[in-house]
PDB file of C-alpha atoms in Angstrom:
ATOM      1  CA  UNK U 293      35.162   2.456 -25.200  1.00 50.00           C
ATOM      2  CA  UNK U 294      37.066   2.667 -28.271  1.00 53.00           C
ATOM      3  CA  UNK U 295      36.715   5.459 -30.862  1.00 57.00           C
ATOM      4  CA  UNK U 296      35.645   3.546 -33.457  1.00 58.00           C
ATOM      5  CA  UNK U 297      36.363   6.534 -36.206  1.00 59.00           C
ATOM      6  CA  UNK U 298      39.709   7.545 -34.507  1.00 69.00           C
ATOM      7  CA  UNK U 299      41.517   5.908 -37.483  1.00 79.00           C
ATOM      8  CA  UNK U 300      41.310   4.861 -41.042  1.00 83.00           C
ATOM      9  CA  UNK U 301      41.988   1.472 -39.773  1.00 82.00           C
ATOM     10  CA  UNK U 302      39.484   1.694 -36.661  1.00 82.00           C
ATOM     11  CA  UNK U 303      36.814   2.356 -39.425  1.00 86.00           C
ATOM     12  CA  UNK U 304      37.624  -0.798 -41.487  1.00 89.00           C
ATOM     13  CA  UNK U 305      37.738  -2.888 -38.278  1.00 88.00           C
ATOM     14  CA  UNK U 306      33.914  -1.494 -37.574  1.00 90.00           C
ATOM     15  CA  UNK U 307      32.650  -2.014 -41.100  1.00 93.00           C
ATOM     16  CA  UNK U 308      34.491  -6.012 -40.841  1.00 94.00           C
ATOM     17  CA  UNK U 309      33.366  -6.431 -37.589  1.00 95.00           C
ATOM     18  CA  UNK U 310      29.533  -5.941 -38.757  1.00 95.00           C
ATOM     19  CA  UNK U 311      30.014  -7.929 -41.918  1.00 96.00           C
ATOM     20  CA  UNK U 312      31.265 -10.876 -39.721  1.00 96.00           C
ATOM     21  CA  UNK U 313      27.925 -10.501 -37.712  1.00 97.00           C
ATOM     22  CA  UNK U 314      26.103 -10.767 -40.473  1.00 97.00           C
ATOM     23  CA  UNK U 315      27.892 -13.649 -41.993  1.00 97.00           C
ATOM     24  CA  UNK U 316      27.483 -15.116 -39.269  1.00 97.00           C
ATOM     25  CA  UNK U 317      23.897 -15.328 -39.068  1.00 97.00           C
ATOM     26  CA  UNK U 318      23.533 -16.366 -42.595  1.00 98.00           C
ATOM     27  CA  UNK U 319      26.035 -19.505 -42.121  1.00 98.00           C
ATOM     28  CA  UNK U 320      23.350 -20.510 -39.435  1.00 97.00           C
ATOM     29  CA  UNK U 321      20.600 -20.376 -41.465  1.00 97.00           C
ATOM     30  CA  UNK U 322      19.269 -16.829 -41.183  1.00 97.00           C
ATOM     31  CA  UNK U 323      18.009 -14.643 -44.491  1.00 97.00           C
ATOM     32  CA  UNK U 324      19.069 -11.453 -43.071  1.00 97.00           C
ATOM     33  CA  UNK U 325      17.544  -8.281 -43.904  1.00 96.00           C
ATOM     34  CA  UNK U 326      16.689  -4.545 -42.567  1.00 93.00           C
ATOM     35  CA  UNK U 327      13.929  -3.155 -40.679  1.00 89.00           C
ATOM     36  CA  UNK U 328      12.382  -0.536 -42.439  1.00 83.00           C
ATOM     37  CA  UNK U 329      12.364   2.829 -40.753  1.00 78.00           C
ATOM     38  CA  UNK U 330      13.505   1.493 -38.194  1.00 77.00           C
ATOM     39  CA  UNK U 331      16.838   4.203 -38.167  1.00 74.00           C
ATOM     40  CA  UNK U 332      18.976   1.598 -36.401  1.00 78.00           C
ATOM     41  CA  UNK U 333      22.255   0.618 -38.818  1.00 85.00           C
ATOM     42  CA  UNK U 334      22.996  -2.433 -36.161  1.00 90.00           C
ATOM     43  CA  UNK U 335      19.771  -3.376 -36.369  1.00 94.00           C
ATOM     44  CA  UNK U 336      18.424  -6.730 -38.627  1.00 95.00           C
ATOM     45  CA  UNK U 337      15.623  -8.505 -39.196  1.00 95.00           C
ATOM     46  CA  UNK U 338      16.519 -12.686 -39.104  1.00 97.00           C
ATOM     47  CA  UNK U 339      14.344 -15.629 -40.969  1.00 97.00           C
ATOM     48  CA  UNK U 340      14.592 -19.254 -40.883  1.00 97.00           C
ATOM     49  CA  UNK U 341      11.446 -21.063 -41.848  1.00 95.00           C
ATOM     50  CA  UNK U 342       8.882 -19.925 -39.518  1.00 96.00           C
ATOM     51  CA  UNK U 343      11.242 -18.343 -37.077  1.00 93.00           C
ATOM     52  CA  UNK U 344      11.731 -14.272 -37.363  1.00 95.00           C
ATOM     53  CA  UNK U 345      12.800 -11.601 -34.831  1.00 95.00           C
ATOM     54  CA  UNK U 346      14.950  -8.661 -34.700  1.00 94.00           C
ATOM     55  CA  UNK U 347      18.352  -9.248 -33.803  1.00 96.00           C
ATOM     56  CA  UNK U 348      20.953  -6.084 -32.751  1.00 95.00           C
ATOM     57  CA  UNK U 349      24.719  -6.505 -33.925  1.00 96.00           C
ATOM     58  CA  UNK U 350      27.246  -4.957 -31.829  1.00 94.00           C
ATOM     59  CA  UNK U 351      30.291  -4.086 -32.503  1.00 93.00           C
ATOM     60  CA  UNK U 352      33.373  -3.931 -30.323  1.00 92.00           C
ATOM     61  CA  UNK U 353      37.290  -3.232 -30.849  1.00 89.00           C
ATOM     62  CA  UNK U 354      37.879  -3.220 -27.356  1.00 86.00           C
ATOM     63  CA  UNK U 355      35.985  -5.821 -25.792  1.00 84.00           C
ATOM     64  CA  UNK U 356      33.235  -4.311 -24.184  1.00 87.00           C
ATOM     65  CA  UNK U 357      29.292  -3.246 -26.093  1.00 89.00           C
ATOM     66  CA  UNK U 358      26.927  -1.129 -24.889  1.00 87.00           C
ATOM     67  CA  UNK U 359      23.314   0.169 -25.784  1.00 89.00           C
ATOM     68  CA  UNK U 360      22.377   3.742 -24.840  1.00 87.00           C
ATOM     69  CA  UNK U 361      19.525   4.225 -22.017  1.00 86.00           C
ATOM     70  CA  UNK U 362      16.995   6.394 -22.651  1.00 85.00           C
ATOM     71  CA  UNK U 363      15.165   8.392 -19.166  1.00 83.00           C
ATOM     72  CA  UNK U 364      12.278   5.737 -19.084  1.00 87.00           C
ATOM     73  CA  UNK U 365      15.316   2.629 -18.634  1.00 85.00           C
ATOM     74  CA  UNK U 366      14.744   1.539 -21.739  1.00 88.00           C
ATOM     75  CA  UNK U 367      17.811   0.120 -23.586  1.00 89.00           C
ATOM     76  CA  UNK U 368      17.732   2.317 -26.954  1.00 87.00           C
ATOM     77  CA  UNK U 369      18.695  -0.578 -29.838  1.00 87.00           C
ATOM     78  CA  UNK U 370      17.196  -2.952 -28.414  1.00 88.00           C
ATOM     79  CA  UNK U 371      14.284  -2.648 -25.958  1.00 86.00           C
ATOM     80  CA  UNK U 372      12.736  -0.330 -28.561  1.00 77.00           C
ATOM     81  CA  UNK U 373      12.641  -2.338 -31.774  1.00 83.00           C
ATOM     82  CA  UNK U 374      11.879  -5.638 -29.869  1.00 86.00           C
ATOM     83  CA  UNK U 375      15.335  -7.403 -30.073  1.00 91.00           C
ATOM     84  CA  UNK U 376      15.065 -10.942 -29.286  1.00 94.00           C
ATOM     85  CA  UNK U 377      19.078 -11.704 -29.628  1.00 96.00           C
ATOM     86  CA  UNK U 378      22.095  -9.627 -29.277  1.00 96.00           C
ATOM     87  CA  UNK U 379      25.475 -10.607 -31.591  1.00 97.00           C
ATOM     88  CA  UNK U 380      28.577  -8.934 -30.339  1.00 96.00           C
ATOM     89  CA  UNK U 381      31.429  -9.398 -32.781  1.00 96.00           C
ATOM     90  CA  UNK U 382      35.188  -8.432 -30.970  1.00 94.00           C
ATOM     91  CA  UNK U 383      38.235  -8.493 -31.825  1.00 90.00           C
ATOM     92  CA  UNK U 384      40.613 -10.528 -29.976  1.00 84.00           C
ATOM     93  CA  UNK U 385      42.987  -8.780 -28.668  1.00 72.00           C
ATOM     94  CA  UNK U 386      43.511  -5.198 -28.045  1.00 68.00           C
ATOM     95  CA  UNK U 387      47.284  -4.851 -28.664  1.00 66.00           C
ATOM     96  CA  UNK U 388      48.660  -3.675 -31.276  1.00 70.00           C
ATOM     97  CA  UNK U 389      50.827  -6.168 -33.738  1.00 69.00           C
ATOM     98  CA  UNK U 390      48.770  -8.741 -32.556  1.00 74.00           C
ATOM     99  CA  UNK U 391      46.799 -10.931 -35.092  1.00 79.00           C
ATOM    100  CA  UNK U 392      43.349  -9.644 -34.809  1.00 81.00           C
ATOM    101  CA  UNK U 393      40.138 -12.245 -35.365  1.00 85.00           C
ATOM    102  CA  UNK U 394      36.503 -11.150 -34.869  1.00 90.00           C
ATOM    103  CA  UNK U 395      34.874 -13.407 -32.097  1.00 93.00           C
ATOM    104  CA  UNK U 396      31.492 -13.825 -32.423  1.00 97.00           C
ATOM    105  CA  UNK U 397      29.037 -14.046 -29.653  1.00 96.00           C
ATOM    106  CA  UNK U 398      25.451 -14.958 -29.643  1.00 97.00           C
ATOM    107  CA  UNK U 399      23.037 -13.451 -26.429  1.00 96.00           C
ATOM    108  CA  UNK U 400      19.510 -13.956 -25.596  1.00 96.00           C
ATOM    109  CA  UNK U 401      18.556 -10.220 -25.362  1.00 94.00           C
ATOM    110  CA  UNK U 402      16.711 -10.949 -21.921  1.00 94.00           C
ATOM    111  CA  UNK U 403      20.439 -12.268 -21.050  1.00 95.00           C
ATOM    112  CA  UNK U 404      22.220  -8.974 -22.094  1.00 95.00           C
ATOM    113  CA  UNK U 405      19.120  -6.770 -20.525  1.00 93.00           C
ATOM    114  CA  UNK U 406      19.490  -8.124 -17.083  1.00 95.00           C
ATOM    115  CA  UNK U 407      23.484  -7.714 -17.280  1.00 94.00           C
ATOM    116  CA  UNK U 408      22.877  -3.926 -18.606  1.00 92.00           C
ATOM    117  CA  UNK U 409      20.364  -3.413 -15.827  1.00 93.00           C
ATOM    118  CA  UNK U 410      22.709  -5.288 -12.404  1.00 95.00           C
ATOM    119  CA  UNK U 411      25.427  -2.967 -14.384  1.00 91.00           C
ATOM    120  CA  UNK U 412      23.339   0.060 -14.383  1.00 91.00           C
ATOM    121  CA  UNK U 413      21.957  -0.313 -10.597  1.00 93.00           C
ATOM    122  CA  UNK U 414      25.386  -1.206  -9.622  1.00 94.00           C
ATOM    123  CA  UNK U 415      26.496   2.115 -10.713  1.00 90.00           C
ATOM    124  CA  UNK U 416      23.755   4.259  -9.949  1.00 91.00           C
ATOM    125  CA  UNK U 417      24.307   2.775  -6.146  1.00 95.00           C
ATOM    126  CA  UNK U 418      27.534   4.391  -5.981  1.00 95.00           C
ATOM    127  CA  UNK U 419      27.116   7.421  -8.513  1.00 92.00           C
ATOM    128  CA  UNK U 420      23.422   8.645  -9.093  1.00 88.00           C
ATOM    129  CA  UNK U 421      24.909  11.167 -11.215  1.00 87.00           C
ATOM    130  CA  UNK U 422      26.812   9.278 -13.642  1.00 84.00           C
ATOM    131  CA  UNK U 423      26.952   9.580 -17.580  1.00 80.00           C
ATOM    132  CA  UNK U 424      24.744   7.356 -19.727  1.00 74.00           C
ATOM    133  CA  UNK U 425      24.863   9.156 -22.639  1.00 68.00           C
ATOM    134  CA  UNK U 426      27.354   6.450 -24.120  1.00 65.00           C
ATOM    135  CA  UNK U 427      25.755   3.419 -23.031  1.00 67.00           C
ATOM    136  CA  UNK U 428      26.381   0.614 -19.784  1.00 62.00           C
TER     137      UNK U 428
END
């Protein structure tokens, strides 16, 4: 995955790449706000009438998001604040000189917790050793 604070630049695509996740959600209706205490930046609480959940906003220059697993299986982010949708914002490209556009996309979190979890048995089939300290 990309270093998101390898650059100046890199740091200014991460802080866009949020806002756009948050804009988005507000052009569909949402009043976006934080959890409290919650100690998870990516993490928002949506509202639309009588409709409110916790949504986690991921971030990705490279085109690929992860969540960190914890030893229980638990995807940190999102299985432990109750996230009901995932938004992954990406840029579009990953070469350079390119015109770069955020993409957003817009997952059920049971969606994205069955990928992570074919992903992460996948893997462990081949490699029971392998590092998860960065996320699947």
């Amino acid at each position: 995955m990309t270093n998101i604070y390898a650059t100046p630049e890199k740091v200014q695509y991460a802080k866009r790449l949020f806002e756009i996740g948050i804009e988005y959600l507000e052009s569909n209706g949402f009043e976006v706000s934080r959890v409290p205490r919650s100690g998870k930046k990516s993490l928002r609480r949506v509202r639309k009438g009588s409709e409110e959940y916790n949504v986690a906003i991921r971030t990705s220059q490279d085109q690929w998001f992860a969540f960190p697993r914890d030893d229980d299986g638990n995807w940190l982010g999102m299985d432990d604040v109750d996230v009901q949708r995932v938004i992954v914002v990406a840029l579009n490209t990953r070469d350079e000189g390119k015109e770069k556009i955020g993409l957003v996309h817009d997952f059920s979190a049971v969606e994205v917790r069955d990928r992570l979890n074919k992903n992460f048995d996948a893997r462990y089939a081949v490699n029971p050793n392998f590092d998860t300290s960065h996320g699947n």
